Amino acid sequence: MLQCIFLLSDSGEIILEKQLTWHRVDRSICDWFWNQVISQGDSFKQQPVIASPTHYLFQIVREGITFLACTQVEMPPLMAIEFLCRVADVLSDYLEGLNEDLIKDNFVIVYELLDEMIDNGFPLTTEPNILREMISPPNIVSKMLSVVTGNSSNVSDTLPGATASCVPWRTTDIKYANNEVYVDLVEEMDAIINRDGVLVKCEIYGEVQVNSHITGVPDLTLSFTNPSILDDVRFHPCVRFRPWESHQILSFVPPDGQFKLMSYRVKMLKSIPIYVKPQLTSDAGTCRINLMVGIKNDPGKMIDSITVQFHLPPSILSADLTSNHGVVNILSNKMCIWSIDRIPKDRTPSLSGTMVLETGLERLHVFPIFQLGFRIQGVALSGLQIDKLELKVVVNRLYKGFRASTRAGLYEVRS
């Protein structure tokens, strides 16, 4: 049972406070939490569960906003973390973004959503489709009416029919002239390459995203050609677990509109699409850098939005860097961003230059870590392939579409 939720800005200011039970949690817990953040740094903010002297704390960070939940009783920590993720997703969907200004401009909507999503400390209604029927998303017309009439409530007077249904994630009496469903495989590649160029870790985090517009209550089945490669699968509540457990088939009644059907990981991959070769030499107070980027394993599709970024070491006073392709920018916080976009066929992109060390230093002792970004449309680098998507109750005509894309996640090259 959660007792309170706080939303904190990136400076530690309390943006929003929501007491969930009769037991009031004092704001001083946020002071303790932020003092720990300041003293321990980013490592503390990466801990999802924290034991303070008086409470158990659960936290997630989205777009610089810290969602902090508190309790003094034993409860499943994953339930608290999952609920905070749902709150963040719903707010981002309602407000079309997530930042401090948007939350402050829509305080009423945020409090109304929290009232419906949790009751006396226990999660209640977290499905976006049902919440949209209960609470209208903010728009210019509703804001003008609230100013004119003085009624700022967006809560509907009637309870959505789906709340009493066996499929509460789907609204009732849905009708479409054209029935269509689209499935997207969206993947992120995480990789670590050590200073010798050896691949230490490579894995894929992926999501199956569905956009469904089908009349009535459809019953869909989705199968893959190679489901055995999937690890750590996580499903939307609409998925029936028994068909997956026995035959690795996704059987579900989809929510209306766009939603995340499942997420997964594919571990122990052996190949990466792009290589980054850094060379750094230093002597006499000067460091020379040469950085090359190229295609290592051609995925068969165009690789674009390629970027390489790294922090200049603290001992660097100044840097003069140039490239034979793309644009190099050095920001005020010593972050160097090399925007390559696409790799040309006639030459290998390279960045080179010199960096001046602090007075008294002959050699560079702290070497940068290079972070690579890229995007590939039309291919899932995990190798996951969709076999077929079937509708049990046949409608007049069903249009189906499939897409795949991969982008870089935490892709680091050590030097």
XYZ file of C-alpha atoms in Angstrom:
415
model
C 0.000 0.000 0.000
C 1.463 3.328 -1.094
C 0.959 6.252 1.264
C 2.135 9.240 -0.775
C 3.469 10.257 -4.197
C 5.777 13.213 -4.818
C 6.880 14.655 -8.152
C 10.279 16.372 -7.921
C 12.033 18.623 -10.417
C 15.663 18.148 -11.436
C 16.613 20.684 -8.757
C 14.792 18.829 -5.955
C 11.763 21.158 -5.799
C 8.443 19.462 -4.978
C 6.229 20.003 -8.019
C 3.282 17.947 -6.780
C 2.275 16.103 -3.618
C -0.523 13.533 -3.415
C -1.418 11.967 -0.067
C -3.026 8.565 -0.702
C -4.138 7.426 2.767
C -5.168 8.857 6.100
C -1.539 8.564 7.256
C 0.119 11.781 6.143
C 3.741 11.608 4.968
C 5.761 14.678 5.884
C 7.578 16.572 3.148
C 10.832 16.234 5.063
C 11.266 12.804 3.466
C 11.930 14.628 0.172
C 14.654 16.699 1.855
C 16.324 13.510 3.076
C 16.023 11.947 -0.374
C 17.522 14.940 -2.189
C 20.377 15.268 0.301
C 21.265 11.664 -0.526
C 21.092 12.475 -4.257
C 23.513 15.383 -3.776
C 25.932 13.422 -1.629
C 25.922 10.159 -3.624
C 25.315 11.464 -7.149
C 23.680 9.650 -10.056
C 24.315 6.213 -8.551
C 21.678 6.955 -5.886
C 19.080 8.038 -8.484
C 19.547 4.725 -10.279
C 18.342 2.767 -7.240
C 14.621 2.010 -7.713
C 14.063 0.957 -4.076
C 15.536 2.883 -1.127
C 15.214 2.313 2.605
C 15.183 5.609 4.505
C 15.192 5.822 8.324
C 11.385 6.107 8.352
C 10.009 4.915 4.970
C 10.547 2.684 2.009
C 10.970 4.820 -1.120
C 10.370 3.854 -4.757
C 11.559 6.076 -7.581
C 11.705 6.379 -11.345
C 13.023 9.301 -13.400
C 11.359 10.467 -16.615
C 12.442 13.540 -18.595
C 14.130 15.037 -15.524
C 11.049 14.499 -13.321
C 11.498 12.168 -10.328
C 8.398 10.158 -9.384
C 8.822 9.265 -5.708
C 6.433 6.995 -3.798
C 6.555 6.336 -0.044
C 5.255 3.630 2.265
C 5.885 2.328 5.779
C 4.403 -1.141 5.212
C 5.681 -4.202 3.371
C 4.549 -4.392 -0.255
C 5.790 -5.895 -3.551
C 8.364 -3.379 -4.844
C 7.701 -4.244 -8.490
C 4.048 -3.261 -8.061
C 5.066 0.192 -6.830
C 7.614 0.674 -9.628
C 5.164 -0.539 -12.287
C 2.498 1.838 -10.973
C 4.898 4.795 -11.119
C 5.757 3.834 -14.710
C 2.039 3.743 -15.543
C 1.538 7.184 -13.968
C 4.431 8.607 -15.992
C 3.128 7.051 -19.229
C -0.424 8.318 -18.670
C 0.739 11.849 -17.831
C 3.008 11.917 -20.889
C 0.103 10.734 -23.048
C -2.403 13.224 -21.598
C -0.097 16.245 -21.557
C 1.641 15.337 -24.859
C 4.987 15.536 -23.110
C 6.396 15.550 -19.628
C 8.128 18.488 -17.986
C 7.740 20.791 -15.002
C 5.813 23.503 -16.858
C 3.271 21.081 -18.339
C 2.547 19.582 -14.923
C 2.129 22.995 -13.287
C -0.175 24.162 -16.094
C -2.393 21.087 -15.699
C -2.500 20.531 -11.930
C -6.245 19.774 -11.972
C -5.909 17.080 -14.648
C -2.957 15.461 -12.852
C -4.783 15.296 -9.508
C -7.952 13.948 -11.167
C -5.929 11.220 -12.884
C -4.230 10.212 -9.634
C -7.629 10.076 -7.901
C -8.841 7.548 -10.478
C -5.604 5.567 -10.811
C -5.132 4.753 -7.126
C -7.622 4.268 -4.292
C -6.514 4.285 -0.651
C -2.965 3.391 -1.679
C -3.874 0.525 -4.059
C -3.699 0.809 -7.886
C -7.183 0.886 -9.423
C -7.731 2.111 -12.997
C -4.555 2.432 -15.033
C -5.756 1.728 -18.586
C -5.387 4.865 -20.757
C -8.525 4.108 -22.821
C -10.733 3.903 -19.741
C -9.144 7.001 -18.198
C -9.836 8.967 -21.378
C -13.534 8.135 -21.057
C -13.542 9.188 -17.418
C -11.354 12.307 -17.692
C -11.140 14.393 -20.851
C -7.607 15.297 -21.964
C -6.792 19.006 -21.714
C -7.381 21.210 -24.750
C -7.877 24.894 -25.507
C -11.692 24.669 -25.529
C -11.888 22.967 -22.117
C -9.472 25.506 -20.615
C -11.559 28.414 -21.965
C -14.776 26.882 -20.612
C -13.214 26.374 -17.189
C -12.232 30.061 -17.097
C -15.708 31.244 -18.200
C -17.826 28.859 -16.105
C -15.485 28.445 -13.136
C -15.849 24.644 -13.376
C -12.365 23.210 -13.802
C -13.382 19.533 -13.511
C -12.842 17.266 -16.525
C -14.371 14.173 -14.899
C -17.270 12.533 -16.751
C -20.644 12.211 -15.011
C -21.059 8.600 -16.148
C -18.901 5.583 -15.414
C -17.400 3.939 -18.547
C -19.135 0.675 -19.407
C -15.805 -1.143 -19.753
C -15.045 -0.771 -16.052
C -17.511 -3.594 -15.328
C -16.371 -5.671 -18.324
C -14.099 -8.722 -18.340
C -11.893 -6.749 -20.739
C -11.637 -3.385 -18.940
C -8.882 -2.173 -21.270
C -11.313 -2.006 -24.219
C -14.209 0.415 -24.586
C -17.621 -0.895 -25.642
C -19.583 -0.410 -28.896
C -16.573 0.403 -31.076
C -17.353 0.746 -34.787
C -15.092 1.518 -37.735
C -15.758 1.789 -41.448
C -12.290 0.324 -42.139
C -10.824 -2.331 -39.840
C -7.053 -2.202 -39.546
C -4.260 -3.308 -37.259
C -0.563 -2.428 -37.470
C 2.291 -4.112 -35.602
C 5.692 -2.455 -35.015
C 8.844 -4.116 -33.716
C 10.817 -1.331 -32.027
C 14.248 -2.325 -30.728
C 17.179 -0.712 -28.906
C 20.670 -2.154 -29.035
C 22.872 -1.924 -25.935
C 26.541 -2.719 -26.467
C 29.891 -2.259 -24.733
C 33.181 -2.504 -26.664
C 36.395 -2.433 -24.617
C 39.575 -0.524 -25.507
C 40.928 -3.541 -27.420
C 37.895 -3.551 -29.723
C 36.422 -6.695 -28.158
C 32.638 -6.893 -27.845
C 31.996 -7.307 -24.105
C 28.201 -7.086 -24.108
C 25.528 -6.822 -26.767
C 21.812 -7.246 -26.229
C 18.524 -5.970 -27.579
C 15.606 -4.480 -25.664
C 12.503 -4.572 -27.831
C 8.817 -3.754 -27.799
C 5.899 -5.029 -29.860
C 3.702 -1.980 -30.393
C 0.222 -2.395 -31.840
C -2.162 0.153 -33.325
C -5.620 -1.420 -33.552
C -8.827 0.002 -35.026
C -11.262 -2.920 -35.267
C -15.032 -3.031 -34.856
C -16.528 -4.911 -31.910
C -14.484 -7.146 -29.612
C -11.805 -8.780 -31.808
C -9.788 -11.799 -30.725
C -6.292 -11.764 -32.264
C -3.396 -14.212 -32.317
C 0.156 -13.187 -33.165
C 2.962 -15.689 -33.711
C 6.712 -15.409 -34.383
C 8.954 -17.594 -36.523
C 11.664 -17.738 -33.827
C 10.172 -17.014 -30.363
C 12.866 -19.102 -28.636
C 15.353 -16.195 -28.823
C 13.215 -14.033 -26.500
C 14.119 -13.496 -22.835
C 12.523 -11.506 -20.006
C 9.172 -11.162 -21.773
C 6.609 -8.828 -20.257
C 2.994 -8.606 -21.446
C 0.103 -6.182 -21.547
C -2.782 -7.393 -19.312
C -4.791 -8.271 -22.440
C -2.435 -11.183 -23.289
C -3.538 -14.669 -22.254
C -0.552 -16.321 -20.631
C -1.437 -19.995 -21.185
C -1.162 -19.965 -25.039
C 2.225 -18.282 -24.739
C 3.427 -20.709 -22.099
C 2.458 -23.759 -24.160
C 2.962 -22.647 -27.792
C 4.673 -19.195 -27.682
C 1.626 -17.615 -29.328
C 0.200 -14.244 -28.285
C -3.581 -14.488 -27.917
C -5.330 -11.272 -26.903
C -8.292 -8.912 -27.170
C -6.558 -5.603 -27.987
C -7.318 -2.198 -26.521
C -8.573 0.310 -29.038
C -5.823 2.472 -30.497
C -2.093 2.311 -29.848
C -0.575 0.274 -27.008
C 2.493 -1.802 -26.064
C 1.609 -5.470 -26.439
C 4.832 -6.881 -24.993
C 8.475 -6.144 -24.292
C 11.422 -8.519 -24.452
C 15.184 -8.910 -24.423
C 17.492 -10.808 -26.758
C 20.831 -11.472 -25.066
C 24.328 -12.574 -26.069
C 24.349 -11.128 -29.597
C 27.668 -11.570 -31.403
C 27.622 -8.815 -34.026
C 27.140 -5.055 -34.193
C 26.233 -2.941 -37.234
C 28.770 -0.099 -36.779
C 32.336 0.057 -35.530
C 34.048 2.977 -33.780
C 37.866 2.967 -33.672
C 39.367 5.602 -31.330
C 43.098 6.308 -31.138
C 44.496 8.687 -28.518
C 48.160 9.508 -27.997
C 49.526 12.141 -25.646
C 52.889 13.630 -24.752
C 54.373 17.025 -23.905
C 51.035 18.374 -22.693
C 49.186 17.657 -25.939
C 46.765 14.847 -26.805
C 46.073 13.799 -30.395
C 42.819 12.036 -31.237
C 41.771 10.125 -34.327
C 38.312 8.563 -34.507
C 36.963 6.431 -37.354
C 33.387 5.196 -37.861
C 32.200 2.655 -40.416
C 29.804 -0.203 -41.155
C 30.921 -3.517 -39.652
C 27.968 -5.805 -40.463
C 25.632 -4.487 -43.155
C 22.014 -4.955 -41.931
C 20.701 -4.617 -45.486
C 18.943 -1.318 -44.756
C 20.111 2.294 -44.616
C 21.701 3.338 -41.318
C 21.046 7.015 -40.567
C 21.004 9.519 -37.691
C 24.529 8.378 -36.748
C 26.088 10.416 -33.955
C 29.150 10.012 -31.750
C 29.377 11.948 -28.506
C 31.838 12.005 -25.654
C 32.853 14.187 -22.720
C 36.265 15.795 -22.919
C 38.282 14.694 -19.856
C 38.442 17.246 -17.005
C 42.162 17.758 -17.604
C 41.544 19.121 -21.125
C 41.774 22.922 -21.368
C 40.909 23.315 -25.055
C 40.318 21.189 -28.140
C 40.557 21.743 -31.890
C 38.621 18.964 -33.641
C 37.644 18.594 -37.305
C 36.039 15.854 -39.410
C 36.003 14.907 -43.083
C 32.231 14.278 -42.934
C 29.466 15.666 -40.762
C 29.501 18.431 -38.157
C 31.478 18.615 -34.898
C 30.175 20.716 -31.985
C 31.740 21.184 -28.542
C 29.241 22.372 -25.948
C 29.934 24.475 -22.870
C 29.837 21.406 -20.594
C 32.725 19.864 -22.590
C 30.411 17.493 -24.437
C 31.607 16.855 -27.980
C 28.907 15.824 -30.483
C 29.859 14.559 -33.941
C 26.787 14.373 -36.200
C 27.449 12.062 -39.143
C 23.894 11.142 -40.266
C 24.736 8.624 -43.042
C 28.050 6.991 -43.912
C 29.084 7.914 -47.474
C 30.219 5.227 -49.907
C 33.319 7.060 -51.129
C 35.089 7.605 -47.784
C 35.200 6.537 -44.151
C 34.105 9.276 -41.726
C 36.916 10.307 -39.408
C 37.409 12.904 -36.690
C 40.829 14.173 -35.769
C 42.467 16.999 -33.853
C 44.498 17.999 -30.842
C 43.590 18.680 -27.224
C 45.661 20.793 -24.831
C 46.186 19.404 -21.326
C 46.340 21.329 -18.056
C 49.634 22.911 -17.104
C 51.933 20.373 -15.490
C 50.370 17.321 -17.144
C 52.454 15.499 -19.745
C 50.041 12.702 -20.585
C 46.303 12.055 -20.528
C 45.346 9.714 -17.665
C 41.518 9.726 -17.932
C 40.249 8.589 -21.322
C 36.799 9.388 -22.736
C 33.982 6.920 -23.366
C 32.386 7.255 -26.802
C 28.616 6.869 -27.079
C 27.197 5.941 -30.472
C 23.722 6.697 -31.762
C 22.039 5.404 -34.907
C 18.705 4.389 -36.404
C 17.813 1.622 -38.869
C 14.350 1.498 -40.414
C 12.925 -1.753 -41.745
C 14.944 -4.291 -39.784
C 15.007 -5.790 -36.279
C 18.647 -6.532 -35.448
C 17.621 -9.182 -32.930
C 16.482 -11.361 -35.817
C 12.930 -11.604 -34.450
C 10.395 -12.118 -37.251
C 6.598 -12.052 -37.218
C 5.034 -15.188 -38.687
C 1.359 -14.275 -38.905
C -1.426 -12.235 -37.344
C -4.883 -13.775 -37.366
C -8.349 -12.593 -36.357
C -10.636 -15.325 -35.001
C -13.897 -13.499 -35.671
C -13.645 -12.400 -39.304
C -14.855 -8.896 -40.094
C -15.661 -7.637 -43.577
C -12.045 -6.852 -44.415
C -9.010 -6.466 -42.171
C -5.991 -4.443 -43.242
C -2.733 -5.550 -41.609
C 0.703 -3.947 -41.616
C 4.092 -4.833 -40.119
C 7.168 -2.667 -39.564
C 10.472 -2.929 -37.739
C 13.114 -0.460 -36.591
C 16.257 -0.495 -34.464
C 18.066 2.352 -32.751
C 21.067 2.603 -30.471
C 20.474 2.442 -26.740
C 23.444 2.417 -24.359
C 26.133 1.843 -27.002
C 29.562 2.575 -25.537
C 33.100 2.265 -26.897
C 35.915 2.476 -24.341
C 39.270 4.048 -25.218
